[in-house]
Short mmCIF file of C-alpha atoms and ligand atoms in Angstrom, two decimals:
data_model
loop_
_atom_site.label_atom_id
_atom_site.label_comp_id
_atom_site.label_asym_id
_atom_site.label_seq_id
_atom_site.Cartn_x
_atom_site.Cartn_y
_atom_site.Cartn_z
CA MET Y 70 -26.05 5.15 27.07
CA ALA Y 71 -23.70 7.66 25.43
CA ILE Y 72 -22.19 8.70 28.72
CA GLN Y 73 -21.65 5.26 29.72
CA GLN Y 74 -19.57 4.49 26.50
CA GLN Y 75 -17.56 7.76 26.83
CA SER Y 76 -16.17 6.57 30.09
CA ILE Y 77 -15.13 3.08 28.53
CA VAL Y 78 -13.75 4.53 25.51
CA ASP Y 79 -11.07 7.12 26.43
CA ARG Y 80 -9.97 7.62 22.81
CA SER Y 81 -12.04 7.92 19.29
CA TYR Y 82 -11.00 8.29 15.86
CA LYS Y 83 -12.76 9.48 12.77
CA LEU Y 84 -12.50 6.96 9.87
CA LEU Y 85 -13.23 7.62 6.32
CA VAL Y 86 -14.19 4.79 4.29
CA LEU Y 87 -14.20 4.57 0.76
CA PRO Y 88 -15.04 0.83 -0.53
CA GLY Y 89 -14.48 1.87 -4.34
CA ASP Y 90 -14.94 -0.66 -7.32
CA GLY Y 91 -14.68 -4.45 -8.10
CA ILE Y 92 -13.33 -6.37 -4.96
CA GLY Y 93 -12.44 -3.08 -3.34
CA ALA Y 94 -16.09 -2.75 -2.39
CA GLU Y 95 -16.30 -6.83 -1.66
CA ILE Y 96 -13.79 -7.01 0.57
CA MET Y 97 -14.28 -3.97 2.64
CA PRO Y 98 -17.62 -4.65 4.93
CA HIS Y 99 -15.44 -7.85 5.76
CA ALA Y 100 -12.73 -5.93 6.65
CA ILE Y 101 -14.32 -3.75 8.79
CA ARG Y 102 -16.02 -6.72 10.65
CA VAL Y 103 -12.59 -7.88 11.47
CA MET Y 104 -11.70 -4.20 12.52
CA ASN Y 105 -14.63 -3.83 15.03
CA SER Y 106 -14.02 -7.04 16.46
CA ALA Y 107 -10.30 -6.60 17.01
CA VAL Y 108 -11.26 -3.23 18.54
CA GLY Y 109 -14.05 -4.22 21.23
CA ASP Y 110 -14.86 -1.27 23.16
CA SER Y 111 -11.31 -0.45 23.53
CA ILE Y 112 -11.30 2.59 21.09
CA GLY Y 113 -14.42 4.74 19.58
CA LEU Y 114 -14.36 4.47 16.19
CA ASN Y 115 -16.65 6.89 13.80
CA LEU Y 116 -17.29 5.58 10.40
CA GLU Y 117 -17.96 7.77 7.55
CA TYR Y 118 -19.04 6.14 4.18
CA ALA Y 119 -18.32 7.96 0.64
CA ASP Y 120 -18.44 6.90 -3.00
CA PHE Y 121 -15.15 6.69 -5.00
CA GLY Y 122 -13.39 6.02 -8.05
CA GLY Y 123 -15.40 4.60 -10.92
CA CYS Y 124 -18.79 4.42 -8.40
CA SER Y 125 -18.01 8.26 -7.60
CA ILE Y 126 -18.26 8.64 -11.54
CA ASP Y 127 -21.20 7.04 -11.99
CA ASN Y 128 -23.14 8.77 -9.22
CA HIS Y 129 -21.54 12.15 -9.34
CA GLY Y 130 -19.92 12.56 -12.40
CA VAL Y 131 -16.02 12.93 -11.14
CA PRO Y 132 -14.04 9.95 -9.13
CA MET Y 133 -13.91 12.17 -5.88
CA THR Y 134 -16.25 14.87 -4.89
CA ASP Y 135 -14.59 18.07 -3.01
CA GLU Y 136 -17.10 16.86 -0.30
CA THR Y 137 -15.30 13.44 -0.17
CA LEU Y 138 -11.48 14.94 0.15
CA ALA Y 139 -12.70 17.31 2.61
CA LEU Y 140 -13.91 14.51 4.82
CA ALA Y 141 -10.95 12.64 4.19
CA GLN Y 142 -9.11 15.97 5.22
CA ASP Y 143 -11.00 15.70 8.36
CA SER Y 144 -10.40 12.11 9.22
CA ASP Y 145 -7.52 10.61 11.40
CA ALA Y 146 -7.36 7.71 8.39
CA VAL Y 147 -9.03 6.76 5.44
CA LEU Y 148 -9.67 3.16 4.23
CA LEU Y 149 -9.75 2.72 0.63
CA GLY Y 150 -10.43 -0.65 -1.17
CA ALA Y 151 -9.58 -0.58 -4.73
CA VAL Y 152 -10.89 1.80 -7.90
CA GLY Y 153 -11.01 1.26 -11.46
CA GLY Y 154 -12.63 -1.39 -13.95
CA PRO Y 155 -13.31 -1.87 -17.60
CA LYS Y 156 -16.40 0.61 -17.29
CA TRP Y 157 -14.28 3.46 -16.92
CA ASP Y 158 -11.22 2.29 -18.79
CA ASP Y 159 -11.76 4.52 -21.95
CA LEU Y 160 -12.13 7.55 -20.33
CA PRO Y 161 -9.68 10.37 -20.90
CA VAL Y 162 -6.89 10.03 -18.39
CA ASN Y 163 -7.75 13.08 -16.35
CA ARG Y 164 -11.15 11.65 -15.82
CA LYS Y 165 -10.41 7.95 -14.76
CA PRO Y 166 -11.17 6.44 -11.26
CA GLU Y 167 -7.53 6.50 -10.73
CA LYS Y 168 -7.34 10.14 -11.00
CA GLY Y 169 -9.35 10.30 -7.81
CA LEU Y 170 -6.78 8.07 -6.24
CA LEU Y 171 -3.86 10.09 -7.30
CA GLY Y 172 -6.13 13.36 -5.96
CA LEU Y 173 -6.73 11.93 -2.69
CA ARG Y 174 -2.92 11.09 -2.02
CA ALA Y 175 -1.74 14.45 -3.13
CA GLY Y 176 -5.02 16.00 -1.24
CA LEU Y 177 -4.12 14.32 2.12
CA ASP Y 178 -0.19 15.19 1.07
CA CYS Y 179 0.45 11.20 1.94
CA PHE Y 180 3.95 11.04 0.34
CA ALA Y 181 5.22 8.06 2.05
CA ASN Y 182 4.18 4.98 0.89
CA LEU Y 183 4.88 2.02 3.13
CA ARG Y 184 4.60 -1.41 1.47
CA PRO Y 185 5.71 -4.37 3.29
CA ALA Y 186 6.43 -7.78 1.35
CA LEU Y 187 6.15 -10.16 4.00
CA THR Y 188 6.11 -13.81 3.33
CA PHE Y 189 3.84 -15.74 5.71
CA GLY Y 190 5.44 -18.95 6.68
CA PRO Y 191 2.57 -21.28 5.61
CA LEU Y 192 2.55 -19.31 2.43
CA SER Y 193 6.26 -20.03 1.10
CA GLN Y 194 5.22 -22.37 -0.89
CA ALA Y 195 2.66 -19.74 -2.82
CA SER Y 196 5.22 -17.85 -4.56
CA THR Y 197 6.35 -18.79 -8.22
CA LEU Y 198 10.04 -18.44 -6.71
CA LYS Y 199 11.31 -21.59 -5.42
CA SER Y 200 10.52 -21.26 -1.54
CA GLU Y 201 14.16 -20.92 0.13
CA LEU Y 202 14.40 -17.92 -1.36
CA VAL Y 203 11.23 -16.52 -0.19
CA SER Y 204 10.62 -18.21 3.10
CA ASP Y 205 10.89 -15.84 5.91
CA LEU Y 206 11.48 -12.52 3.17
CA ASP Y 207 10.32 -9.32 4.86
CA ILE Y 208 11.34 -6.13 2.78
CA LEU Y 209 9.64 -2.83 3.53
CA ILE Y 210 9.07 -0.44 0.21
CA VAL Y 211 9.37 3.26 1.01
CA ARG Y 212 7.78 4.64 -2.12
CA GLU Y 213 7.65 8.22 -2.99
CA LEU Y 214 3.95 8.65 -3.61
CA THR Y 215 2.93 12.91 -4.74
CA GLY Y 216 5.86 13.58 -6.84
CA GLY Y 217 7.61 12.23 -9.89
CA VAL Y 218 6.66 11.27 -13.65
CA TYR Y 219 2.73 10.71 -12.05
CA PHE Y 220 2.73 14.59 -11.06
CA GLY Y 221 5.15 16.40 -13.18
CA GLU Y 222 4.17 19.23 -15.40
CA PRO Y 223 3.89 20.20 -18.08
CA ARG Y 224 2.09 16.72 -19.56
CA GLY Y 225 -0.26 15.82 -22.15
CA ILE Y 226 -1.01 14.31 -25.71
CA GLU Y 227 -0.46 17.22 -28.46
CA LEU Y 228 -0.08 17.64 -32.22
CA ARG Y 229 3.80 18.30 -32.66
CA ASN Y 230 5.26 18.58 -36.76
CA ASN Y 231 1.78 16.73 -37.38
CA LEU Y 232 2.47 13.68 -35.36
CA ARG Y 233 0.48 13.15 -32.27
CA THR Y 234 3.09 13.27 -29.27
CA GLY Y 235 2.68 12.35 -25.60
CA TYR Y 236 5.00 13.99 -22.65
CA ASN Y 237 5.12 13.45 -19.06
CA THR Y 238 7.46 15.43 -16.75
CA PHE Y 239 9.71 13.43 -14.13
CA LEU Y 240 10.60 15.99 -11.83
CA TYR Y 241 11.58 16.05 -8.10
CA ASP Y 242 12.79 18.87 -5.85
CA GLU Y 243 15.23 18.45 -3.05
CA SER Y 244 12.58 18.86 -0.29
CA GLU Y 245 10.30 15.90 -1.62
CA ILE Y 246 13.45 13.76 -1.95
CA GLN Y 247 14.49 14.77 1.78
CA ARG Y 248 11.03 14.21 3.33
CA VAL Y 249 10.74 10.71 1.88
CA SER Y 250 14.36 9.80 2.61
CA ARG Y 251 13.88 10.88 6.10
CA VAL Y 252 11.19 8.31 6.72
CA ALA Y 253 13.07 5.31 5.05
CA PHE Y 254 16.19 6.26 7.16
CA GLU Y 255 14.33 6.34 10.17
CA LEU Y 256 12.19 2.79 9.42
CA ALA Y 257 15.41 1.41 8.60
CA ARG Y 258 16.81 2.29 11.85
CA LYS Y 259 13.99 0.25 13.48
CA ARG Y 260 14.42 -2.76 11.42
CA SER Y 261 18.10 -4.21 10.32
CA CYS Y 262 19.88 -0.66 9.44
CA ARG Y 263 20.08 -1.18 5.85
CA LEU Y 264 18.70 1.18 3.18
CA CYS Y 265 18.65 0.63 -0.54
CA SER Y 266 18.02 3.51 -2.74
CA VAL Y 267 16.71 2.83 -6.17
CA ASP Y 268 17.26 5.29 -9.23
CA LYS Y 269 18.30 5.52 -12.84
CA ALA Y 270 20.97 7.85 -11.86
CA ASN Y 271 23.27 6.74 -15.24
CA VAL Y 272 20.31 8.38 -17.11
CA LEU Y 273 17.82 10.56 -15.68
CA GLU Y 274 19.33 14.04 -14.14
CA VAL Y 275 16.19 14.07 -11.60
CA THR Y 276 17.43 10.57 -10.26
CA GLN Y 277 21.08 12.05 -10.16
CA LEU Y 278 19.45 14.72 -7.79
CA TRP Y 279 17.59 11.75 -6.17
CA ARG Y 280 20.81 10.07 -5.28
CA ASP Y 281 22.92 13.24 -4.23
CA VAL Y 282 19.95 14.14 -1.59
CA ILE Y 283 19.93 10.92 -0.27
CA CYS Y 284 23.52 11.13 0.42
CA GLU Y 285 23.20 14.21 2.03
CA VAL Y 286 20.38 12.87 4.34
CA HIS Y 287 22.46 10.02 4.92
CA ALA Y 288 25.27 12.32 6.84
CA ASP Y 289 22.34 12.06 9.62
CA TYR Y 290 21.89 8.39 9.67
CA LYS Y 291 25.55 7.20 9.61
CA ASP Y 292 24.54 4.09 11.40
CA VAL Y 293 22.30 2.84 8.74
CA GLU Y 294 24.04 1.31 5.86
CA LEU Y 295 22.98 3.07 2.56
CA ASN Y 296 23.65 1.58 -0.71
CA HIS Y 297 22.07 2.21 -4.27
CA LEU Y 298 21.01 0.20 -6.91
CA TYR Y 299 19.63 1.39 -10.44
CA VAL Y 300 16.16 0.32 -11.24
CA ASP Y 301 16.77 -2.42 -13.96
CA ASN Y 302 19.25 -4.00 -11.78
CA ALA Y 303 17.19 -3.62 -8.67
CA ALA Y 304 14.24 -5.58 -10.32
CA MET Y 305 16.54 -8.32 -11.39
CA GLN Y 306 18.20 -8.58 -7.75
CA LEU Y 307 14.45 -8.80 -6.49
CA VAL Y 308 13.82 -12.05 -8.19
CA ARG Y 309 17.49 -13.49 -8.08
CA GLN Y 310 18.28 -12.98 -4.27
CA PRO Y 311 15.39 -10.93 -2.59
CA LYS Y 312 16.43 -11.67 1.09
CA GLN Y 313 19.37 -9.04 0.31
CA PHE Y 314 17.08 -6.45 0.82
CA ASP Y 315 15.44 -5.25 3.74
CA VAL Y 316 14.57 -1.53 3.39
CA ILE Y 317 14.11 0.29 -0.29
CA VAL Y 318 13.23 3.89 -1.07
CA THR Y 319 12.62 4.60 -4.23
CA GLY Y 320 10.22 7.01 -6.40
CA ASN Y 321 6.70 7.08 -7.40
CA MET Y 322 7.20 5.20 -10.50
CA PHE Y 323 9.89 3.04 -9.91
CA GLY Y 324 8.33 1.95 -6.83
CA ASP Y 325 4.96 1.40 -8.55
CA ILE Y 326 6.78 -1.37 -10.42
CA LEU Y 327 9.15 -2.75 -7.68
CA SER Y 328 6.09 -3.30 -5.11
CA ASP Y 329 4.42 -5.53 -7.87
CA VAL Y 330 7.52 -7.48 -8.39
CA ALA Y 331 7.99 -7.50 -4.44
CA ALA Y 332 4.63 -8.65 -4.08
CA MET Y 333 4.43 -11.74 -6.21
CA LEU Y 334 7.46 -13.10 -4.06
CA THR Y 335 5.14 -13.17 -1.47
CA GLY Y 336 3.09 -15.55 -3.13
CA SER Y 337 0.07 -12.86 -3.89
CA LEU Y 338 -0.85 -9.78 -4.54
CA GLY Y 339 -3.82 -10.41 -2.44
CA MET Y 340 -1.75 -10.64 0.67
CA LEU Y 341 -0.12 -7.00 0.66
CA PRO Y 342 -1.24 -4.11 2.47
CA SER Y 343 -0.23 -0.89 2.21
CA ALA Y 344 0.25 2.75 4.67
CA SER Y 345 0.58 6.04 2.70
CA LEU Y 346 1.37 8.85 5.47
CA ASN Y 347 1.66 12.63 5.49
CA ALA Y 348 3.94 14.61 8.06
CA SER Y 349 1.91 14.09 10.54
CA ASN Y 350 1.37 10.63 10.26
CA ARG Y 351 -2.34 10.89 9.33
CA GLY Y 352 -3.01 8.01 6.65
CA LEU Y 353 -4.64 6.60 3.70
CA TYR Y 354 -4.62 2.50 3.96
CA GLU Y 355 -5.12 0.53 0.95
CA PRO Y 356 -4.31 -2.84 -0.31
CA VAL Y 357 -1.36 -3.15 -3.31
CA HIS Y 358 -4.04 -5.09 -5.07
CA GLY Y 359 -6.56 -3.29 -7.55
CA THR Y 360 -10.19 -4.11 -8.54
CA ALA Y 361 -9.50 -7.33 -10.23
CA PRO Y 362 -12.79 -7.13 -12.01
CA ASP Y 363 -12.41 -10.56 -13.45
CA ILE Y 364 -13.25 -12.22 -10.01
CA ALA Y 365 -15.15 -9.37 -8.58
CA GLY Y 366 -19.00 -10.23 -7.21
CA GLN Y 367 -17.84 -13.98 -7.12
CA ASN Y 368 -16.77 -14.11 -3.44
CA VAL Y 369 -13.26 -15.51 -4.18
CA ALA Y 370 -10.98 -12.31 -3.50
CA ASN Y 371 -8.65 -12.30 -0.59
CA PRO Y 372 -9.61 -9.97 2.05
CA LEU Y 373 -6.47 -10.37 3.80
CA ALA Y 374 -4.40 -7.48 2.25
CA MET Y 375 -7.28 -5.04 3.37
CA ILE Y 376 -7.03 -6.56 6.57
CA LEU Y 377 -3.42 -6.12 7.26
CA SER Y 378 -3.89 -2.81 5.83
CA ILE Y 379 -6.13 -1.95 8.79
CA ALA Y 380 -3.42 -3.44 11.39
CA MET Y 381 -1.22 -0.96 9.85
CA MET Y 382 -3.57 1.88 10.37
CA PHE Y 383 -3.55 1.00 13.88
CA ARG Y 384 0.33 0.87 14.19
CA TYR Y 385 1.09 4.16 12.06
CA SER Y 386 -1.75 6.62 12.41
CA LEU Y 387 -3.94 5.63 15.26
CA ASP Y 388 -1.02 4.54 17.80
CA ALA Y 389 -2.69 1.57 19.07
CA PRO Y 390 0.12 -1.28 17.74
CA GLN Y 391 -1.12 -3.91 20.34
CA ILE Y 392 -4.54 -3.74 18.12
CA ALA Y 393 -1.89 -4.26 14.81
CA ASP Y 394 -0.59 -7.09 16.48
CA SER Y 395 -3.60 -8.98 17.36
CA ILE Y 396 -4.73 -8.78 14.03
CA GLU Y 397 -1.49 -9.77 12.21
CA LYS Y 398 -1.35 -12.60 14.81
CA ALA Y 399 -5.19 -13.86 13.98
CA VAL Y 400 -3.96 -13.55 10.07
CA GLN Y 401 -0.98 -15.83 10.54
CA SER Y 402 -3.16 -18.21 12.98
CA VAL Y 403 -5.75 -18.55 9.72
CA LEU Y 404 -3.14 -19.57 7.52
CA GLU Y 405 -1.73 -21.65 9.72
CA GLN Y 406 -4.72 -23.72 10.15
CA GLY Y 407 -4.58 -23.89 6.42
CA PHE Y 408 -7.30 -21.66 5.08
CA ARG Y 409 -7.00 -20.46 1.79
CA THR Y 410 -8.69 -18.44 -0.90
CA ARG Y 411 -8.22 -19.35 -4.35
CA ASP Y 412 -5.28 -16.82 -5.03
CA ILE Y 413 -3.27 -18.61 -2.65
CA MET Y 414 -4.12 -22.13 -2.86
CA PRO Y 415 -1.58 -24.71 -3.39
CA ILE Y 416 -2.10 -26.31 -6.79
CA ASP Y 417 -0.24 -29.63 -6.19
CA SER Y 418 0.75 -29.54 -2.84
CA THR Y 419 -0.03 -32.10 -0.32
CA ASP Y 420 -0.55 -29.49 2.43
CA GLU Y 421 -3.93 -29.94 3.98
CA CYS Y 422 -5.49 -26.60 2.96
CA GLU Y 423 -9.25 -25.94 2.88
CA LEU Y 424 -10.24 -23.29 0.11
CA VAL Y 425 -12.76 -20.71 1.15
CA GLY Y 426 -14.30 -17.67 0.17
CA THR Y 427 -14.21 -13.94 0.80
CA ASP Y 428 -16.78 -13.74 3.47
CA ARG Y 429 -15.34 -17.38 5.11
CA MET Y 430 -11.81 -16.03 5.32
CA ALA Y 431 -12.75 -13.11 7.16
CA ASP Y 432 -15.23 -14.94 9.74
CA GLU Y 433 -12.08 -17.00 10.23
CA VAL Y 434 -9.84 -14.09 11.22
CA VAL Y 435 -13.08 -12.82 13.28
CA SER Y 436 -13.04 -15.83 15.18
CA GLN Y 437 -9.30 -16.16 15.84
CA LEU Y 438 -9.66 -12.60 17.59
CA LYS Y 439 -12.57 -13.74 19.92
CA ASP Y 440 -10.16 -16.52 20.89
C1 LIG T 116 -0.83 1.17 -7.23
C2 LIG T 116 -1.51 1.31 -8.37
C3 LIG T 116 -2.09 3.00 -8.78
C4 LIG T 116 -0.50 3.75 -8.96
C5 LIG T 116 -3.16 2.99 -9.72
C6 LIG T 116 -4.40 2.47 -9.45
C7 LIG T 116 -3.03 4.45 -10.02
O1 LIG T 116 -0.86 0.53 -9.29
O2 LIG T 116 -1.34 1.58 -5.88
O3 LIG T 116 -0.16 0.61 -7.16
O4 LIG T 116 -0.41 3.52 -10.02
O5 LIG T 116 0.05 4.19 -7.83
MG1 LIG T 117 0.21 -0.45 -8.66
#
C-alpha cells in the first residue's frame, strides 16, 4: 500500500499543526478536513500536532517548548489557529501565550507577513462601511513581523526616580527594512504596480530610516509607483476611501493596527487569512483573528479565515496554486449560496442567507470541493 501511495504522490510535505486556544482549536479540525478534501491524493501531507500558546503553558509550563520550535523549523509550513485568553491574561508579558507566537515568528524568521483584505462579492453588505466603498476591495498589507518595537531591546518596567517606568525600543536596521520592502515591491509588481509605505517619519527617526531605505530599494523597482503616508493619515484614508490602496508595506506595530482596520472593511475579522514568510518561502499560516474566548466552544466561529490561510499556504509555500484556487473558489461559492456564520450574517438585509455553525460552514466548503 505504502509503495503504491508513493507512485501516486510525487510530492510530499511536512506540516506542523498548532491549533492553539479558544476558537483557534475549534476551527482547526474543520479547516484540516477542507484541506484534505482539496488535496485528495495529489500531494502527500504529513501532519504533526503540538500544544501551543495557553494550552502549552497549561501542559508544559511555557507557551512554546523547544521541541515545538524544532518541529516547526523542520516543517515546510506551520498552520496556527490562535493563542491567548483570559485564563492567561494575568501572567507577565514574557510568559503569556502571545510570547510563544512572537517566538515562533522570530524562530522561523518569518519577517514578511502578508495580510490580504479582500471583499468577497456576496459580503459587501457585511461591512460597517457603505457597500460602494468596499465592494471589490482588494488590499494587501505587507507587515514586517520580526522586528520593530515588538522585539527591540532594551525593554521593561522598572523604577526610575521612584516611579514605575515602562519602556520599549522601536528599532529597525536597514537590512530588515530592505528585505521586507523587496517582498512588497515584488508583490506590487504582480498586482497593480502601486505600493504605499506607511511610517511616522515626521516624528520617529526609526521610521525616517524606514522611508529612506524604501526609497533606496525603489531604485530597483522603478516600474512600481511608490508613495508614503504617515500612519495616522493611512488609518484615516483606509476608512475614508479604501480602494485607493493596493499594496501597503509597513512596520510591525503599524501593520498590526492597520490590518485590523482593513479586516473590518471586508465585513469581518473572521474572513481574513495571513501568511508569514521567511527568505526561503517557508511559512506560518494563521487567521488574523484571535481566540474570541466569548464565543469559543459554541460552534459559531467562522472557519473561513483559517481555511483561506490554508489556501495561502498552497500558493506561497507548497507551490500548488491550483489547490489554492480551488479552495478560494469553493469559499466564494459557499458565500454566493448564502451560507453565513454569525459574524457575517446580515442583520436586516432581505438577502436569502442561512445562518450556519462552524462545522456546517466547513461541510459546505468540502461539498463544493467535491463537486
Ligand atoms: C496579530 C495579533 C498578534 C500581534 C498578537 C496576538 C501578539 O494581534 O497577529 O495581529 O500583535 O501580532
Ligand atoms: Mg493584531
